[in-house]
CSV table of C-alpha atoms in Angstrom, one decimal:
chain,number,residue,atom,x,y,z
A,1,MET,CA,-131.7,-137.3,112.6
A,2,ARG,CA,-132.8,-139.2,109.6
A,3,LEU,CA,-135.4,-137.7,107.4
A,4,ARG,CA,-138.0,-140.4,108.0
A,5,SER,CA,-138.4,-139.1,111.6
A,6,ALA,CA,-139.8,-135.8,110.2
A,7,MET,CA,-142.1,-137.4,107.6
A,8,PRO,CA,-144.2,-134.4,106.6
A,9,LEU,CA,-141.0,-132.4,105.8
A,10,LEU,CA,-139.5,-135.4,104.0
A,11,VAL,CA,-142.4,-135.4,101.5
A,12,LEU,CA,-142.0,-131.6,101.0
A,13,THR,CA,-138.3,-131.8,100.3
A,14,THR,CA,-138.4,-134.9,98.2
A,15,LEU,CA,-141.0,-133.4,95.9
A,16,MET,CA,-139.3,-130.0,95.7
A,17,VAL,CA,-135.7,-130.9,95.0
A,18,GLY,CA,-135.0,-131.2,91.3
A,19,ALA,CA,-138.5,-130.2,90.3
A,20,PRO,CA,-139.3,-127.2,88.1
A,21,LEU,CA,-140.3,-124.1,89.9
A,22,ARG,CA,-143.8,-123.1,89.1
A,23,ALA,CA,-143.3,-124.7,85.8
A,24,ALA,CA,-145.4,-123.6,82.9
A,25,PRO,CA,-147.5,-126.3,81.2
A,26,PRO,CA,-145.4,-128.4,78.7
A,27,PRO,CA,-145.8,-127.4,75.1
A,28,PRO,CA,-148.3,-129.4,73.0
A,29,SER,CA,-146.8,-132.7,71.9
A,30,SER,CA,-146.6,-133.6,68.2
A,31,THR,CA,-146.9,-137.2,69.2
A,32,ASN,CA,-150.2,-138.9,69.9
A,33,VAL,CA,-149.4,-140.4,73.4
A,34,ALA,CA,-152.3,-142.8,73.1
A,35,ASP,CA,-150.6,-144.5,70.1
A,36,LEU,CA,-147.2,-144.8,71.8
A,37,PRO,CA,-146.0,-148.4,72.4
A,38,ALA,CA,-146.1,-149.6,76.0
A,39,VAL,CA,-143.0,-151.8,75.7
A,40,LEU,CA,-140.1,-150.5,77.7
A,41,VAL,CA,-136.5,-150.8,76.4
A,42,THR,CA,-134.3,-153.4,78.2
A,43,GLY,CA,-130.6,-154.3,78.2
A,44,VAL,CA,-127.6,-152.0,78.0
A,45,GLN,CA,-128.6,-148.4,77.1
A,46,PRO,CA,-126.4,-145.3,76.6
A,47,GLY,CA,-128.7,-142.6,77.9
A,48,PRO,CA,-128.5,-139.0,76.7
A,49,GLY,CA,-125.5,-136.9,75.8
A,50,MET,CA,-124.1,-134.4,78.3
A,51,TRP,CA,-124.2,-130.6,78.4
A,52,ARG,CA,-120.9,-128.9,78.5
A,53,VAL,CA,-120.3,-125.7,80.5
A,54,SER,CA,-116.9,-124.1,80.2
A,55,ARG,CA,-114.8,-121.0,80.9
A,56,GLY,CA,-111.3,-121.1,79.3
A,57,ASP,CA,-110.0,-124.6,79.6
A,58,HIS,CA,-112.1,-125.6,82.6
A,59,GLU,CA,-115.1,-127.8,81.9
A,60,LEU,CA,-118.3,-128.9,83.7
A,61,TRP,CA,-120.0,-131.9,82.1
A,62,ILE,CA,-123.7,-132.4,83.1
A,63,LEU,CA,-125.8,-135.5,82.7
A,64,GLY,CA,-129.6,-134.9,82.7
A,65,THR,CA,-131.4,-137.3,84.9
A,66,LEU,CA,-135.0,-138.5,84.7
A,67,SER,CA,-137.5,-140.3,86.8
A,68,PRO,CA,-139.0,-142.8,86.3
A,69,LEU,CA,-136.8,-144.9,84.0
A,70,PRO,CA,-137.1,-148.5,82.6
A,71,ARG,CA,-136.5,-151.0,85.3
A,72,GLY,CA,-135.1,-153.6,82.9
A,73,MET,CA,-132.4,-151.5,81.4
A,74,THR,CA,-128.7,-151.3,82.4
A,75,TRP,CA,-127.3,-147.8,81.9
A,76,GLN,CA,-123.8,-147.7,80.5
A,77,SER,CA,-122.3,-144.6,78.9
A,78,ARG,CA,-118.8,-144.7,77.6
A,79,GLU,CA,-118.9,-140.9,77.2
A,80,VAL,CA,-119.8,-140.5,80.9
A,81,GLU,CA,-117.1,-143.0,82.0
A,82,SER,CA,-114.5,-141.1,79.9
A,83,VAL,CA,-115.5,-137.8,81.6
A,84,ILE,CA,-115.4,-139.2,85.1
A,85,ALA,CA,-112.1,-140.9,84.5
A,86,SER,CA,-110.5,-137.5,83.8
A,87,ALA,CA,-112.5,-135.5,86.3
A,88,GLN,CA,-111.2,-134.1,89.6
A,89,GLN,CA,-114.7,-133.9,91.2
A,90,ILE,CA,-118.3,-135.2,90.8
A,91,LEU,CA,-121.1,-132.9,91.9
A,92,LEU,CA,-124.0,-135.1,93.1
A,93,PRO,CA,-127.6,-134.0,92.4
A,94,PRO,CA,-128.8,-131.1,94.6
A,95,SER,CA,-130.7,-132.1,97.7
A,96,VAL,CA,-131.9,-130.9,101.0
A,97,LYS,CA,-130.0,-132.0,104.1
A,98,MET,CA,-132.5,-131.9,107.0
A,99,LYS,CA,-131.4,-131.8,110.6
A,100,VAL,CA,-133.8,-132.0,113.5
A,101,ASP,CA,-132.3,-130.1,116.4
A,102,THR,CA,-133.0,-132.5,119.3
A,103,GLY,CA,-131.2,-135.1,121.4
A,104,TRP,CA,-131.5,-138.8,120.8
A,105,LEU,CA,-134.2,-139.1,123.5
A,106,GLY,CA,-136.1,-136.4,121.9
A,107,LYS,CA,-135.9,-138.1,118.5
A,108,LEU,CA,-137.2,-141.3,120.0
A,109,PHE,CA,-140.3,-139.6,121.4
A,110,LEU,CA,-140.7,-137.5,118.2
A,111,LEU,CA,-141.3,-140.6,116.0
A,112,PRO,CA,-144.9,-141.3,117.1
A,113,SER,CA,-145.8,-137.6,116.5
A,114,ALA,CA,-144.2,-137.7,113.1
A,115,TYR,CA,-146.1,-140.8,112.1
A,116,SER,CA,-149.4,-139.4,113.4
A,117,ALA,CA,-149.0,-136.4,111.0
A,118,ARG,CA,-149.4,-138.9,108.2
A,119,LYS,CA,-153.0,-139.5,109.2
A,120,ASN,CA,-156.0,-137.5,108.6
A,121,GLU,CA,-157.3,-135.3,111.5
A,122,ASP,CA,-159.9,-136.7,113.8
A,123,GLY,CA,-159.4,-140.2,112.5
A,124,LYS,CA,-161.1,-139.5,109.2
A,125,THR,CA,-160.7,-141.9,106.3
A,126,LEU,CA,-160.0,-141.0,102.7
A,127,GLN,CA,-163.7,-141.7,101.9
A,128,GLN,CA,-164.6,-138.8,104.3
A,129,VAL,CA,-162.1,-136.3,102.9
A,130,LEU,CA,-162.3,-137.0,99.2
A,131,SER,CA,-165.2,-136.3,96.9
A,132,ALA,CA,-167.2,-139.4,95.9
A,133,PRO,CA,-165.9,-139.5,92.3
A,134,THR,CA,-162.3,-139.0,93.5
A,135,TYR,CA,-162.6,-141.7,96.1
A,136,ALA,CA,-164.1,-144.1,93.5
A,137,ARG,CA,-161.1,-143.6,91.3
A,138,TRP,CA,-158.7,-144.0,94.3
A,139,GLN,CA,-160.4,-147.3,95.3
A,140,ALA,CA,-160.1,-148.8,91.8
A,141,LEU,CA,-156.4,-148.0,91.6
A,142,LYS,CA,-155.7,-149.0,95.2
A,143,GLN,CA,-157.1,-152.4,94.5
A,144,THR,CA,-154.9,-152.7,91.4
A,145,TYR,CA,-151.6,-151.5,92.9
A,146,LEU,CA,-151.8,-151.6,96.7
A,147,ASN,CA,-153.6,-155.0,97.1
A,148,ASP,CA,-156.4,-153.2,98.9
A,149,LYS,CA,-154.1,-152.2,101.7
A,150,ARG,CA,-156.4,-151.0,104.5
A,151,SER,CA,-154.0,-148.9,106.7
A,152,VAL,CA,-153.6,-146.3,103.9
A,153,GLU,CA,-157.3,-145.5,104.1
A,154,ARG,CA,-156.6,-143.3,107.2
A,155,TRP,CA,-153.6,-141.5,105.6
A,156,ARG,CA,-153.8,-138.0,104.4
A,157,PRO,CA,-154.3,-137.8,100.6
A,158,ILE,CA,-150.8,-136.6,99.8
A,159,PHE,CA,-149.2,-139.6,101.6
A,160,ALA,CA,-151.6,-142.0,100.1
A,161,ALA,CA,-151.0,-140.6,96.7
A,162,GLN,CA,-147.2,-141.0,97.1
A,163,ALA,CA,-147.6,-144.7,98.1
A,164,LEU,CA,-150.0,-145.3,95.1
A,165,TYR,CA,-147.6,-143.7,92.6
A,166,LYS,CA,-144.6,-145.6,93.8
A,167,ALA,CA,-146.5,-148.9,93.5
A,168,ALA,CA,-147.9,-148.0,90.1
A,169,ILE,CA,-144.6,-147.2,88.4
A,170,LYS,CA,-143.1,-150.4,89.8
A,171,ALA,CA,-145.9,-152.5,88.5
A,172,ASN,CA,-145.5,-150.9,85.1
A,173,GLY,CA,-141.9,-151.8,84.7
A,174,LEU,CA,-140.5,-148.5,85.8
A,175,SER,CA,-137.9,-147.5,88.4
A,176,ASN,CA,-137.4,-144.2,90.2
A,177,SER,CA,-133.6,-144.1,89.4
A,178,GLY,CA,-132.9,-146.7,86.8
A,179,GLY,CA,-129.6,-147.5,88.6
A,180,VAL,CA,-128.0,-144.3,87.3
A,181,LYS,CA,-126.8,-143.0,90.6
A,182,ALA,CA,-125.4,-146.4,91.6
A,183,ALA,CA,-123.5,-146.6,88.3
A,184,VAL,CA,-122.0,-143.2,88.8
A,185,ASP,CA,-121.0,-144.1,92.4
A,186,ALA,CA,-119.2,-147.2,91.0
A,187,LEU,CA,-117.4,-145.2,88.3
A,188,ALA,CA,-116.3,-142.7,90.9
A,189,LYS,CA,-114.9,-145.5,93.1
A,190,GLN,CA,-113.2,-147.2,90.1
A,191,HIS,CA,-111.4,-144.0,89.0
A,192,GLY,CA,-110.8,-142.5,92.5
A,193,VAL,CA,-112.8,-139.4,91.9
A,194,THR,CA,-114.3,-137.5,94.9
A,195,GLU,CA,-118.1,-137.2,95.0
A,196,THR,CA,-119.3,-134.0,96.5
A,197,ALA,CA,-122.8,-133.6,98.0
A,198,VAL,CA,-124.5,-130.4,97.0
A,199,ASP,CA,-126.9,-130.0,100.0
A,200,TYR,CA,-129.0,-127.1,101.1
A,201,PRO,CA,-129.1,-127.4,104.9
A,202,VAL,CA,-132.4,-127.0,106.7
A,203,THR,CA,-132.4,-127.1,110.5
A,204,ILE,CA,-135.8,-127.8,112.2
A,205,GLU,CA,-135.1,-126.2,115.7
A,206,HIS,CA,-138.5,-127.1,117.1
A,207,PRO,CA,-139.6,-130.4,115.5
A,208,ARG,CA,-142.7,-130.9,117.6
A,209,ALA,CA,-143.9,-127.5,116.7
A,210,ALA,CA,-143.2,-128.2,113.0
A,211,ILE,CA,-145.3,-131.3,113.1
A,212,LYS,CA,-148.1,-129.4,114.9
A,213,ALA,CA,-147.9,-126.7,112.2
A,214,PHE,CA,-148.2,-129.3,109.5
A,215,LYS,CA,-151.4,-130.7,111.1
A,216,GLN,CA,-152.9,-127.2,111.7
A,217,ALA,CA,-152.0,-125.6,108.4
A,218,ALA,CA,-152.7,-128.5,106.1
A,219,PRO,CA,-151.7,-128.3,102.4
A,220,ASN,CA,-154.2,-128.7,99.7
A,221,ASP,CA,-153.3,-132.4,99.3
A,222,VAL,CA,-156.6,-133.3,97.7
A,223,MET,CA,-155.3,-131.7,94.5
A,224,CYS,CA,-152.1,-133.7,94.8
A,225,MET,CA,-154.2,-136.9,95.1
A,226,SER,CA,-156.3,-135.9,92.1
A,227,ARG,CA,-153.3,-135.2,89.9
A,228,THR,CA,-151.7,-138.4,91.0
A,229,LEU,CA,-154.8,-140.4,89.9
A,230,ASP,CA,-154.8,-138.5,86.6
A,231,ALA,CA,-151.1,-139.5,86.1
A,232,ILE,CA,-151.7,-143.2,86.8
A,233,GLU,CA,-154.9,-143.4,84.7
A,234,HIS,CA,-153.7,-141.4,81.7
A,235,ASP,CA,-150.0,-140.6,81.7
A,236,LEU,CA,-148.3,-144.0,82.1
A,237,PRO,CA,-147.8,-144.3,78.3
A,238,SER,CA,-146.2,-140.9,78.2
A,239,MET,CA,-144.0,-141.8,81.2
A,240,LYS,CA,-142.9,-145.0,79.5
A,241,ALA,CA,-142.2,-143.1,76.3
A,242,ARG,CA,-140.1,-140.5,78.1
A,243,ALA,CA,-138.2,-143.2,80.0
A,244,ASN,CA,-137.4,-144.9,76.6
A,245,ALA,CA,-136.4,-141.6,75.1
A,246,TRP,CA,-133.9,-141.0,78.0
A,247,ALA,CA,-132.5,-144.5,77.8
A,248,THR,CA,-131.9,-144.3,74.1
A,249,GLY,CA,-130.7,-140.6,74.2
A,250,ASP,CA,-133.6,-139.2,72.2
A,251,LEU,CA,-133.6,-135.6,73.5
A,252,GLN,CA,-136.0,-134.4,70.8
A,253,ALA,CA,-138.6,-136.8,72.1
A,254,LEU,CA,-138.0,-135.6,75.6
A,255,ARG,CA,-138.7,-132.1,74.5
A,256,GLU,CA,-141.9,-133.0,72.7
A,257,LEU,CA,-143.4,-135.6,75.0
A,258,PRO,CA,-145.6,-134.1,77.7
A,259,ASP,CA,-144.6,-134.6,81.3
A,260,SER,CA,-147.2,-135.3,84.1
A,261,ASN,CA,-148.0,-132.3,86.2
A,262,ARG,CA,-148.5,-134.6,89.2
A,263,ARG,CA,-145.3,-133.5,91.0
A,264,GLN,CA,-145.9,-129.8,90.5
A,265,ALA,CA,-149.4,-130.1,91.9
A,266,CYS,CA,-148.0,-131.8,95.0
A,267,ILE,CA,-145.2,-129.2,95.3
A,268,ASP,CA,-147.7,-126.4,95.0
A,269,ALA,CA,-150.0,-128.0,97.7
A,270,LEU,CA,-147.1,-128.1,100.1
A,271,ALA,CA,-145.3,-124.9,99.3
A,272,ASP,CA,-148.5,-122.9,99.6
A,273,ALA,CA,-149.4,-124.5,102.9
A,274,GLY,CA,-149.2,-122.3,106.0
A,275,PHE,CA,-146.8,-124.6,107.8
A,276,ALA,CA,-144.2,-124.2,105.0
A,277,ARG,CA,-144.3,-120.4,105.4
A,278,GLN,CA,-144.2,-120.7,109.2
A,279,LEU,CA,-141.1,-122.8,109.0
A,280,GLY,CA,-139.5,-120.6,106.3
A,281,ILE,CA,-139.2,-123.5,103.9
A,282,ASP,CA,-141.6,-122.4,101.2
A,283,ASP,CA,-138.7,-121.2,99.0
A,284,ILE,CA,-136.6,-124.3,99.1
A,285,PRO,CA,-136.3,-124.8,95.3
A,286,GLU,CA,-134.8,-121.3,94.9
A,287,LYS,CA,-132.3,-121.9,97.7
A,288,VAL,CA,-131.4,-125.3,96.4
A,289,GLN,CA,-130.7,-123.8,93.0
A,290,ALA,CA,-128.5,-121.1,94.5
A,291,THR,CA,-126.6,-123.7,96.4
A,292,TRP,CA,-125.9,-125.8,93.3
A,293,LEU,CA,-124.9,-122.7,91.2
A,294,ALA,CA,-122.4,-121.8,93.9
A,295,ALA,CA,-120.9,-125.3,93.8
A,296,ALA,CA,-120.8,-125.3,90.0
A,297,ARG,CA,-118.9,-121.9,89.9
A,298,LYS,CA,-116.4,-123.2,92.5
A,299,ALA,CA,-115.9,-126.4,90.5
A,300,LEU,CA,-115.3,-124.5,87.3
A,301,GLU,CA,-112.8,-122.3,89.0
A,302,THR,CA,-110.9,-125.0,90.7
A,303,ASN,CA,-111.1,-128.1,88.5
A,304,ARG,CA,-110.0,-128.7,84.9
A,305,GLN,CA,-112.8,-131.1,84.5
A,306,THR,CA,-116.0,-131.8,86.7
A,307,PHE,CA,-118.9,-134.2,86.2
A,308,ALA,CA,-122.4,-133.3,87.6
A,309,MET,CA,-126.0,-134.5,87.4
A,310,LEU,CA,-129.1,-132.4,87.2
A,311,SER,CA,-132.8,-133.0,86.4
A,312,MET,CA,-133.4,-133.3,82.7
A,313,ASP,CA,-136.4,-130.9,83.1
A,314,GLU,CA,-134.0,-128.3,84.5
A,315,LEU,CA,-131.6,-128.7,81.6
A,316,LEU,CA,-134.3,-128.4,79.0
A,317,LYS,CA,-135.9,-125.3,80.5
A,318,PRO,CA,-135.0,-122.0,78.8
A,319,ASP,CA,-134.8,-120.2,82.1
A,320,GLY,CA,-133.3,-123.0,84.3
A,321,TYR,CA,-129.9,-123.6,85.9
A,322,LEU,CA,-128.0,-123.4,82.6
A,323,ALA,CA,-129.6,-120.1,81.7
A,324,LYS,CA,-128.2,-118.6,84.9
A,325,LEU,CA,-124.7,-119.8,84.1
A,326,ARG,CA,-124.9,-118.5,80.5
A,327,ALA,CA,-126.0,-115.1,81.8
A,328,GLU,CA,-122.9,-115.0,84.0
A,329,GLY,CA,-120.7,-115.5,80.9
A,330,TYR,CA,-120.1,-119.2,80.9
A,331,THR,CA,-120.2,-121.0,77.6
A,332,VAL,CA,-123.0,-123.6,77.5
A,333,GLU,CA,-123.2,-126.2,74.8
A,334,ALA,CA,-126.0,-128.7,74.4
A,335,PRO,CA,-125.3,-132.3,73.4
A,336,LEU,CA,-125.4,-133.3,69.8
A,337,GLU,CA,-128.6,-135.0,68.7
């Protein structure tokens, strides 16, 4: 069953995968974000260099990914193309593969229940569940980015926040992926290299019960909404600067520029919700990390050369995926800056 049929769980896994785990606040930036230029880079851009993990003569080259990225750029890295051309395998970014354990007829009847979980309980509107100041901020941004779309007024704050964020980054010249994944797919096909999904499987054995649990043990999605409004009102210059830094390969700027805590707030709201604990999916990030590390170890043992993609935030963390590999005796080298 496709993920959209279990919409509450889709939001959970989409936010969690590739996000930092209970990340500490970013270090203070030496750059005054308010003075950063709002102009996004365009045209062909190389992106950042790659991290190299090795043991003996076996190598794993990792490209750090970022979202959002400039919509008007075309990513083209000769270094990445050279690695892929000589690679025996490509590890795709880690993800959650969700399976709903029900027949096709059950899936058909499950859809209305899944979509009803997107709405507030008892038919309440956002005006009724948000504080007056928060609702006023929401209204102003909704009119700017969602064309005063009325149906979203009955959505739960976490779903409304996601719709608003997606529209806002698009309106500001940003893209979720920047075409990076599509470019890697094309290089894999061109050079005949196998792409391997790195999925952590989650089976929802009782989907109706899962949706009921989501409704009854609601996450603190008001905080997710508040942080999303903060990000759109104040963090867009920083998002654009980070997007430009990735496109031009400026890792020092990526380290210094603050990232929005919007995603983490939404992750925390969902992971701390009773339904996530009931379903045993409150520790998905840890399990996804373990799944990726196992795939990386296997690739380093089997292949002379492997290419992979991971969240840039993970690669820059002192205690992230790379720290785990380094602790196991692998040599880890950061790209030259």
